[in-house]
Amino acid sequence: MATETAPAPTEREEAEHDHHPEHLQHHFVSSKQQFDSAKLGMWVFLITEVLLFSGMFVAYAVFRQWNPDVFAAASGTLDQAMGAANTVVLLTSSLTVALAIHAIKQDRVQRCIYYLLGTLGLAGGFMVVKYFEYMAKFEHGVFPGAAFDPHGAHYEHLAEMTAAPQFFSIYFVMTGIHGVHVIIGMIVIGVLALMAWRGSFSSEWYTPVELTGLYWHLVDIVWIFLFPLLYLI
Amino acid sequence: MAHDGPHIVPKSILLKVFGALIVLTGLTVGVAYVPLGPLTVPVALGIAGLKATLVVLFFMHLKYDNPVNALTFTIGTIFVVVFVTITLLDTAFRGDLGNVTAQTVQEIQAEQERAQQRQDAIPSDSLRIAPSDYPNQDRGASMESDEGS
Amino acid sequence: MSTTTQDAPVEQAGPDEEETNYLNHETSIWSWLTTKDHKRIGVLYCISLAVVFLVAGVLALLMRAELSGSGQTLMGNDTYNQVFTMHGILMVFLFLVPSIPAILGNFVLPLQIGAKDVAFPRLNLASWYVYLAGAAFTITALLTGGVDTGWTFYTPYSASTGGGVLWMTSAIFVAGFANIFTGLNFIVTIHKMRAPGMTWNRLPLFVWGMYATSIVQVLATPVIGITMVLLILEQTLQIGIFDPALGGDPVLFQHFFWFYSHPAVYIMILPAFGILSELIATFSRSRIFGYRAIALSSVAIAMLGFLVWGHHMFVSGQSAISSIVFSLITYLIGIPSGIKVFNWVATLYKGSIWLQTPMLYALGFLFMFTIGGFTGIMVGVLSVDVHLHDTYYVVGHFHYVMMGGSVVALLGGMHYWWPKITGRMYNETLGKIAAGLVFVGFNLTFFPQLVLGARGMPRRYANYAERFAGLHQLSTVGSQILGLGLFLILGYALWSLAYGEKAPANPWGATTLEWTNTTAVPIHHNFERIPLVTRGPYDFHLADEVFGGGDGEALSDDVPQIPDPAPSAPSETDPTESAGV
Ligand code: HEM
Ligand SMILES: [Cu+2]
C-alpha cells in the first residue's frame, strides 16, 4: 500500500519517536495511529450524516409513491438548467478539493491554497444559484408549509393538487439542510485556506484537509441524489 | 499510509473520474426526457448511485483505504436502504385490511357530511332493518347513534 | 502466557495519602470543567445523570402516589399528563440512553483495552457540554408551559399543541449529539487504541457490549435528529409531512420515531449485557462460557434491532403485511437475547459463586430481564398485542427490561467499579440490604402492572375503575420500597465518599486490565506503562494466584498484592500493528 519511495516502515517509525512530531497528541503512540483514528472517526461521522439525510429521503419516497403524478408535475416547475448547472459546479468543487489534497500530499502548499480557494468560490457560486432559485419560487408564493399559495402562469396548476405542498416542503427542507451543510463546509474550507497560508500543513500533517475533503465529497454525493429526484423525475 | 509516504491518487485518475461524472450528469438529464415508464426512478437512482460510487472510491480514496472505513460506509448505506424499503412496505400496502384509507382528515369529514345529508333526506319513519337499508352502509362506523328508530 | 511478572510492580496499593492519581493531581473546579481525561468526564456525567435520575424518580413516585386511589388524590389530569411525560422523557433521553456508556463506558473502556484515553478526548468533553445544553433546553421547556405529549411525541397532537413542545423536541435533537459523540469516540477507540496484544478475541465483554451499543448510537441517533427537525418544522411552518389535517401521515411519524427508538432500547440494554458478563465472570470465578457467542450476539442484536421497529405500530394502521413481517422478525430478536442468558447461566454452573452486592444485582438482572424478554415476545405476537397494546402490560414489559434490566445492571456496575472510581469501598451490609429492597420493591411495583394490563387497565390515565384498586395500591407500595432502596444507595454512596474504607487495587480479584494493571485509583495517564496483553480477559487461575481469589481474601491485608500480572509492553509499539485492523 505504501508508495515505492517510502522507506521501510520500521526505520521510519523509530525516527518518528525520536523527534516526536509536534502534532502527535500524548495519548497516541504514532502519527499513523492518530491519522487513522481521525479518518475512521470522520467516516463514522459521515454515516451519521447519511442517516440524517435518509429520513428526508424516506419522506420523499413515501409521498412520491402515493402521488407520483403530482410529484412529476411539481418537479417540472423546478428550474432544470439551474439544477444541472449546480450539479456541475458541485462536482467541480469536489475535484478541486481532491486536487488540494493531492497538492498538499506533495508539499505544494501554494497550489493547495489555490485549490481550496477555488472550492470556496465554487461553493459560493452554488449558493448564489440556489438563492436565485429560492427567490423565483417565493415570488410565486411557493413556500414550504402553510404559506404555500402558488400563483403566476407557471405555478397556478399546483394550487389544486393535493400533495403539491408536500413536494415543496420536502424540496425546501432537503435543499435547505443541504445548503446549511454547504455553508458549514465553506466556513471550514475558508479556515483551512487560512491555515495553509500560515503554513500549518505539509505532507507530514494535513489531517484537517483530508477530513474536510471527505465531508465535502459527502455534501456532493447528497446533491448527486437530490438533483435527479427533485428536478428530473 | 498516513504520512509515511501517503498514498497519492494520480491526477490523471482524478481528472478521468471527473470527466465520467460530468458525462453521467449529462446522461441523467438526457434520460429524463425519454419516457421510461416504471423504469424512470430506478434508472435515475442507478445513475446517481454510479456517480456516488465513483466519488466514494476515487475522490474519497476508499478504494485504496483501510477496509474498516469501507465497511463503515457500507453498513451506513445498508441501513438507509433498510429504512426506506421497510417503511415503503407499510405505505405501499396501507389499508390492505380495508381498515384505513389514504384520505386526509378533511376528505373523510367531507364524506361523512355528505353521508349525513343523504341520511337526512330519507324520512325518519321509513323502515330500516338490515344494514343494507342504510344508505351509507359502506361507512357504517361513522353513523350517528341517535339515528333511526 | 506469563504467570509471573518481570517488572517491578506498579505502586503498592495502600493507605498512602501521598499518591497522586486522577482525582487529586489537579483539584480546582476549573480543572474539572476543562478536563479531557475520560475518567473525569465519566465522573462528571455520573453526577449530572444522578441528578436527572433523582428528578425523574421523584416524578415516578408522585405518579404512583396519585394512583394510590381511584379518582383525584394528588394532582389533576393535566398535571398527571405532564408528570408522566417528563418522567418518560427524562428517564429515556436524558438518563438511560446516555447512562452506562457515558458513566462506566467513559471510565472503564479505555482502561480495559489498555489505552491512555479515548481517541478524541476533546470531543468527549464536548459531549458532556452538549448534554448539558440539552438539559438546559429541557428546563426551558418546563418553564414555557411543560409538555404532555408522552415521551413518544405522536403527531398530530404534538404538532398542534403549544407549551414547551418546541423546546423539548429541540432538547432531544441537541442531546442526541452528545450520544453520537460518545458512540463515535468508542468505535474509533476500540478499533484503533487497543494496547499491544489486545486482539478482538481478548476484549473484555463489556467492551464488546459498548462496541455494539456505539454502532446503534451512531446509526440510529441521526434519525431522531431529523425526526425532531421535521416535527419542529411541522409546528412552526406546518410543512404537512406528519399532520393529517394538512395531508401528512401521522403513521409516518411513528415510523421515524421508532426507527430510532426501538434501536434505542438496545442502546439501553446492550451496555447492561456488557456489565453483566463482567459481573457474572468475576463473581463466579470462572471463565465466561461462550465468549464468542456472547460477543457476537451483541452485534447481532444491534443489527437485528433495526428491523423490528414496526412492532410498536401494530394497531396504528400500518399495513397488515408489514405488521406480520415485523412480528416475525421480532421473534428472532429473542434468539440472541436467549443465547446470552443461557451462557451466563452456564457460567454460573459449577462456578464458585461469591455473593457480593454486584453479584446480587447480576442475579436479579437474570431474573428480571428474563421476565422482560418473555413479556416482550408476548407483546410481539401480533394478535396478542391487539389486546395488550397501550395497557399496563406494555408498561410492565418495558420497565422489566429498562429498570429491572438496564438500571439494575448499572447499579451492579456502579458497585463493582466504585472502588476503582472513588478509591473507597462502600458498606457491604447496607449494599446487600439495598439490593434486596430494590429487588423486592421493583417486582412488587411492576408485576402487578403486568396483571393489570392483561385485565385491561389502559396506560397513561390518572384514574381507574374501582376493580383495579387493589393491584394499583400494591404497585404504589412497591414503588415506595423501591424508592427507599435507591435512597439508601444514595446515602451510603455519599457516606463512602467521605468515610469509606480505602480500597485496594483489586478488591474483587478481577482479571481485566483496569483492575490488574492500575493503582487503586488510576493515575492521570491510566498506566505507568502501556500493558502488553498475553492472555484472554477471564483468566481466573492467574488472578486467584496473584490476588488471592474471590472469597474475600483479596480484601485482607496479608495477601501479597502484586498488581501486575500482565507485563507492560517492552517499548512503545503501534497497537494497530499487533492487534490488527
Ligand atoms: C426480547 C426482546 C424484546 C421484545 C421482543 C420486545 C417487544 C416489544 C414490543 C412488541 C413492544 C410494543 C408493545 C406495544 O406497544 O403494544 C415493546 C414495547 C416496548 N419495549 Fe420491548 N421488547 C424487547 C426488549 C426490550 C428491551 C431490552 C427494552 C429496553 C431496554 C424494551 C423497551 C420497550 C419500551 C420502552 C416499550 C414501550 C414503548 C412505548 O410504547 O412507550 N424492550 N417491546
Ligand atoms: Cu421495540
Short mmCIF file of N, CA, C and O in Angstrom, two decimals, chain C residues 38 41-43 45-46 49 95-110 118 124 127 178-186 206 209-215 217 264 266-272 275 406 410:
data_model
loop_
_atom_site.label_atom_id
_atom_site.label_comp_id
_atom_site.label_asym_id
_atom_site.label_seq_id
_atom_site.Cartn_x
_atom_site.Cartn_y
_atom_site.Cartn_z
N HIS C 38 -10.76 10.96 30.26
CA HIS C 38 -12.00 10.18 30.15
C HIS C 38 -12.56 9.80 31.50
O HIS C 38 -13.77 9.68 31.67
N ILE C 41 -14.39 12.80 32.92
CA ILE C 41 -15.63 13.05 32.19
C ILE C 41 -16.68 12.04 32.62
O ILE C 41 -17.86 12.37 32.78
N GLY C 42 -16.25 10.79 32.85
CA GLY C 42 -17.18 9.80 33.36
C GLY C 42 -17.78 10.24 34.69
O GLY C 42 -18.99 10.12 34.91
N VAL C 43 -16.93 10.82 35.56
CA VAL C 43 -17.44 11.26 36.85
C VAL C 43 -18.40 12.43 36.69
O VAL C 43 -19.47 12.48 37.31
N TYR C 45 -20.26 13.07 34.14
CA TYR C 45 -21.52 12.51 33.64
C TYR C 45 -22.28 11.84 34.76
O TYR C 45 -23.51 11.92 34.86
N CYS C 46 -21.54 11.14 35.62
CA CYS C 46 -22.19 10.41 36.71
C CYS C 46 -22.97 11.37 37.58
O CYS C 46 -24.14 11.12 37.92
N LEU C 49 -26.05 12.74 35.60
CA LEU C 49 -27.09 11.75 35.39
C LEU C 49 -27.77 11.37 36.70
O LEU C 49 -28.97 11.08 36.72
N PHE C 95 -31.48 10.13 30.74
CA PHE C 95 -30.80 9.28 31.71
C PHE C 95 -30.36 7.94 31.10
O PHE C 95 -29.17 7.68 30.95
N LEU C 96 -31.31 7.11 30.72
CA LEU C 96 -30.93 5.73 30.43
C LEU C 96 -30.13 5.59 29.14
O LEU C 96 -29.21 4.79 29.06
N VAL C 97 -30.49 6.37 28.11
CA VAL C 97 -29.73 6.24 26.87
C VAL C 97 -28.26 6.62 27.07
O VAL C 97 -27.37 5.86 26.71
N PRO C 98 -27.97 7.77 27.67
CA PRO C 98 -26.54 8.04 27.88
C PRO C 98 -25.92 7.25 29.03
O PRO C 98 -24.70 7.08 29.05
N SER C 99 -26.72 6.74 29.98
CA SER C 99 -26.17 6.36 31.28
C SER C 99 -24.93 5.47 31.25
O SER C 99 -23.83 5.92 31.60
N ILE C 100 -25.09 4.20 30.87
CA ILE C 100 -23.96 3.30 31.04
C ILE C 100 -22.77 3.69 30.15
O ILE C 100 -21.63 3.73 30.62
N PRO C 101 -23.00 4.00 28.86
CA PRO C 101 -21.84 4.41 28.07
C PRO C 101 -21.15 5.64 28.64
O PRO C 101 -19.93 5.67 28.76
N ALA C 102 -21.93 6.64 29.04
CA ALA C 102 -21.30 7.90 29.43
C ALA C 102 -20.61 7.79 30.78
O ALA C 102 -19.57 8.42 30.99
N ILE C 103 -21.16 7.00 31.70
CA ILE C 103 -20.51 6.91 33.02
C ILE C 103 -19.45 5.81 32.98
O ILE C 103 -18.25 6.06 33.03
N LEU C 104 -19.92 4.57 32.89
CA LEU C 104 -18.98 3.46 33.02
C LEU C 104 -18.18 3.24 31.74
O LEU C 104 -17.00 2.91 31.79
N GLY C 105 -18.84 3.44 30.60
CA GLY C 105 -18.10 3.31 29.35
C GLY C 105 -16.93 4.27 29.33
O GLY C 105 -15.78 3.89 29.07
N ASN C 106 -17.19 5.53 29.65
CA ASN C 106 -16.12 6.50 29.66
C ASN C 106 -15.03 6.12 30.64
O ASN C 106 -13.85 6.19 30.34
N PHE C 107 -15.43 5.71 31.82
CA PHE C 107 -14.42 5.45 32.83
C PHE C 107 -13.65 4.17 32.52
O PHE C 107 -12.42 4.13 32.56
N VAL C 108 -14.38 3.13 32.18
CA VAL C 108 -13.77 1.80 32.17
C VAL C 108 -13.18 1.42 30.82
O VAL C 108 -12.13 0.77 30.75
N LEU C 109 -13.87 1.82 29.75
CA LEU C 109 -13.49 1.26 28.45
C LEU C 109 -12.02 1.49 28.08
O LEU C 109 -11.31 0.53 27.76
N PRO C 110 -11.49 2.72 28.15
CA PRO C 110 -10.08 2.88 27.80
C PRO C 110 -9.16 2.07 28.72
O PRO C 110 -8.18 1.49 28.27
N VAL C 118 -9.57 7.96 25.43
CA VAL C 118 -10.34 7.68 24.22
C VAL C 118 -9.66 8.37 23.05
O VAL C 118 -8.78 9.22 23.24
N ASN C 124 -15.00 14.18 23.56
CA ASN C 124 -15.60 13.56 24.74
C ASN C 124 -16.10 14.62 25.71
O ASN C 124 -17.22 14.55 26.21
N SER C 127 -19.08 16.31 24.36
CA SER C 127 -20.29 15.52 24.55
C SER C 127 -20.99 15.91 25.84
O SER C 127 -22.21 16.08 25.88
N ALA C 178 -24.80 14.51 21.85
CA ALA C 178 -23.94 14.01 22.92
C ALA C 178 -23.75 12.50 22.78
O ALA C 178 -22.64 11.98 22.92
N ASN C 179 -24.85 11.80 22.45
CA ASN C 179 -24.73 10.34 22.29
C ASN C 179 -23.91 9.99 21.07
O ASN C 179 -23.12 9.05 21.09
N ILE C 180 -24.13 10.72 19.98
CA ILE C 180 -23.36 10.42 18.77
C ILE C 180 -21.87 10.59 19.05
O ILE C 180 -21.06 9.75 18.67
N PHE C 181 -21.52 11.66 19.77
CA PHE C 181 -20.10 11.89 20.06
C PHE C 181 -19.53 10.72 20.85
O PHE C 181 -18.43 10.22 20.56
N THR C 182 -20.27 10.29 21.86
CA THR C 182 -19.78 9.17 22.68
C THR C 182 -19.61 7.92 21.82
O THR C 182 -18.57 7.26 21.87
N GLY C 183 -20.65 7.61 21.03
CA GLY C 183 -20.59 6.39 20.23
C GLY C 183 -19.44 6.42 19.24
O GLY C 183 -18.68 5.47 19.10
N LEU C 184 -19.31 7.56 18.56
CA LEU C 184 -18.23 7.71 17.57
C LEU C 184 -16.87 7.51 18.24
O LEU C 184 -16.01 6.77 17.75
N ASN C 185 -16.72 8.16 19.39
CA ASN C 185 -15.47 8.05 20.12
C ASN C 185 -15.14 6.61 20.47
O ASN C 185 -14.00 6.15 20.32
N PHE C 186 -16.14 5.87 20.93
CA PHE C 186 -15.88 4.50 21.36
C PHE C 186 -15.54 3.61 20.17
O PHE C 186 -14.66 2.75 20.27
N PHE C 206 -17.46 -6.40 28.32
CA PHE C 206 -18.02 -5.06 28.46
C PHE C 206 -17.66 -4.21 27.24
O PHE C 206 -18.48 -3.44 26.73
N GLY C 209 -19.87 -5.15 24.45
CA GLY C 209 -21.18 -4.54 24.64
C GLY C 209 -21.17 -3.09 24.23
O GLY C 209 -22.07 -2.61 23.53
N MET C 210 -20.13 -2.37 24.62
CA MET C 210 -20.04 -0.95 24.27
C MET C 210 -19.88 -0.77 22.78
O MET C 210 -20.37 0.19 22.20
N TYR C 211 -19.17 -1.71 22.15
CA TYR C 211 -18.97 -1.60 20.71
C TYR C 211 -20.31 -1.72 19.98
O TYR C 211 -20.66 -0.88 19.14
N ALA C 212 -21.08 -2.76 20.37
CA ALA C 212 -22.39 -2.93 19.73
C ALA C 212 -23.27 -1.71 19.99
O ALA C 212 -23.94 -1.20 19.09
N THR C 213 -23.24 -1.22 21.23
CA THR C 213 -24.04 -0.04 21.56
C THR C 213 -23.67 1.14 20.69
O THR C 213 -24.53 1.85 20.17
N SER C 214 -22.37 1.33 20.53
CA SER C 214 -21.93 2.50 19.78
C SER C 214 -22.40 2.44 18.34
O SER C 214 -22.76 3.46 17.75
N ILE C 215 -22.39 1.24 17.77
CA ILE C 215 -22.88 1.11 16.40
C ILE C 215 -24.33 1.59 16.32
O ILE C 215 -24.71 2.37 15.45
N GLN C 217 -25.88 3.58 18.39
CA GLN C 217 -25.96 5.02 18.65
C GLN C 217 -25.67 5.81 17.40
O GLN C 217 -26.35 6.77 17.06
N ALA C 264 -33.00 2.32 20.08
CA ALA C 264 -32.59 2.98 21.33
C ALA C 264 -32.78 2.07 22.53
O ALA C 264 -32.03 2.16 23.49
N TYR C 266 -32.08 -0.89 22.57
CA TYR C 266 -30.85 -1.68 22.61
C TYR C 266 -29.67 -0.84 23.02
O TYR C 266 -28.70 -1.36 23.59
N ILE C 267 -29.73 0.47 22.75
CA ILE C 267 -28.70 1.34 23.31
C ILE C 267 -28.73 1.23 24.82
O ILE C 267 -27.72 1.30 25.50
N MET C 268 -29.95 1.02 25.35
CA MET C 268 -30.05 0.96 26.81
C MET C 268 -29.66 -0.42 27.35
O MET C 268 -29.11 -0.52 28.44
N ILE C 269 -29.95 -1.49 26.62
CA ILE C 269 -29.76 -2.81 27.22
C ILE C 269 -28.39 -3.41 26.85
O ILE C 269 -27.82 -4.16 27.64
N LEU C 270 -27.83 -3.09 25.69
CA LEU C 270 -26.56 -3.74 25.32
C LEU C 270 -25.43 -3.44 26.30
O LEU C 270 -24.67 -4.35 26.66
N PRO C 271 -25.28 -2.19 26.77
CA PRO C 271 -24.23 -1.97 27.76
C PRO C 271 -24.50 -2.76 29.03
O PRO C 271 -23.55 -3.22 29.69
N ALA C 272 -25.79 -2.93 29.35
CA ALA C 272 -26.12 -3.71 30.55
C ALA C 272 -25.65 -5.15 30.37
O ALA C 272 -25.11 -5.75 31.30
N ILE C 275 -21.97 -5.21 31.15
CA ILE C 275 -21.68 -5.20 32.58
C ILE C 275 -21.93 -6.58 33.16
O ILE C 275 -21.14 -7.11 33.94
N SER C 406 -31.62 -2.76 32.62
CA SER C 406 -30.54 -1.78 32.49
C SER C 406 -30.17 -1.10 33.80
O SER C 406 -29.00 -1.02 34.15
N LEU C 410 -26.77 -1.29 35.80
CA LEU C 410 -25.99 -0.08 36.09
C LEU C 410 -25.64 -0.02 37.57
O LEU C 410 -24.49 0.28 37.94
#
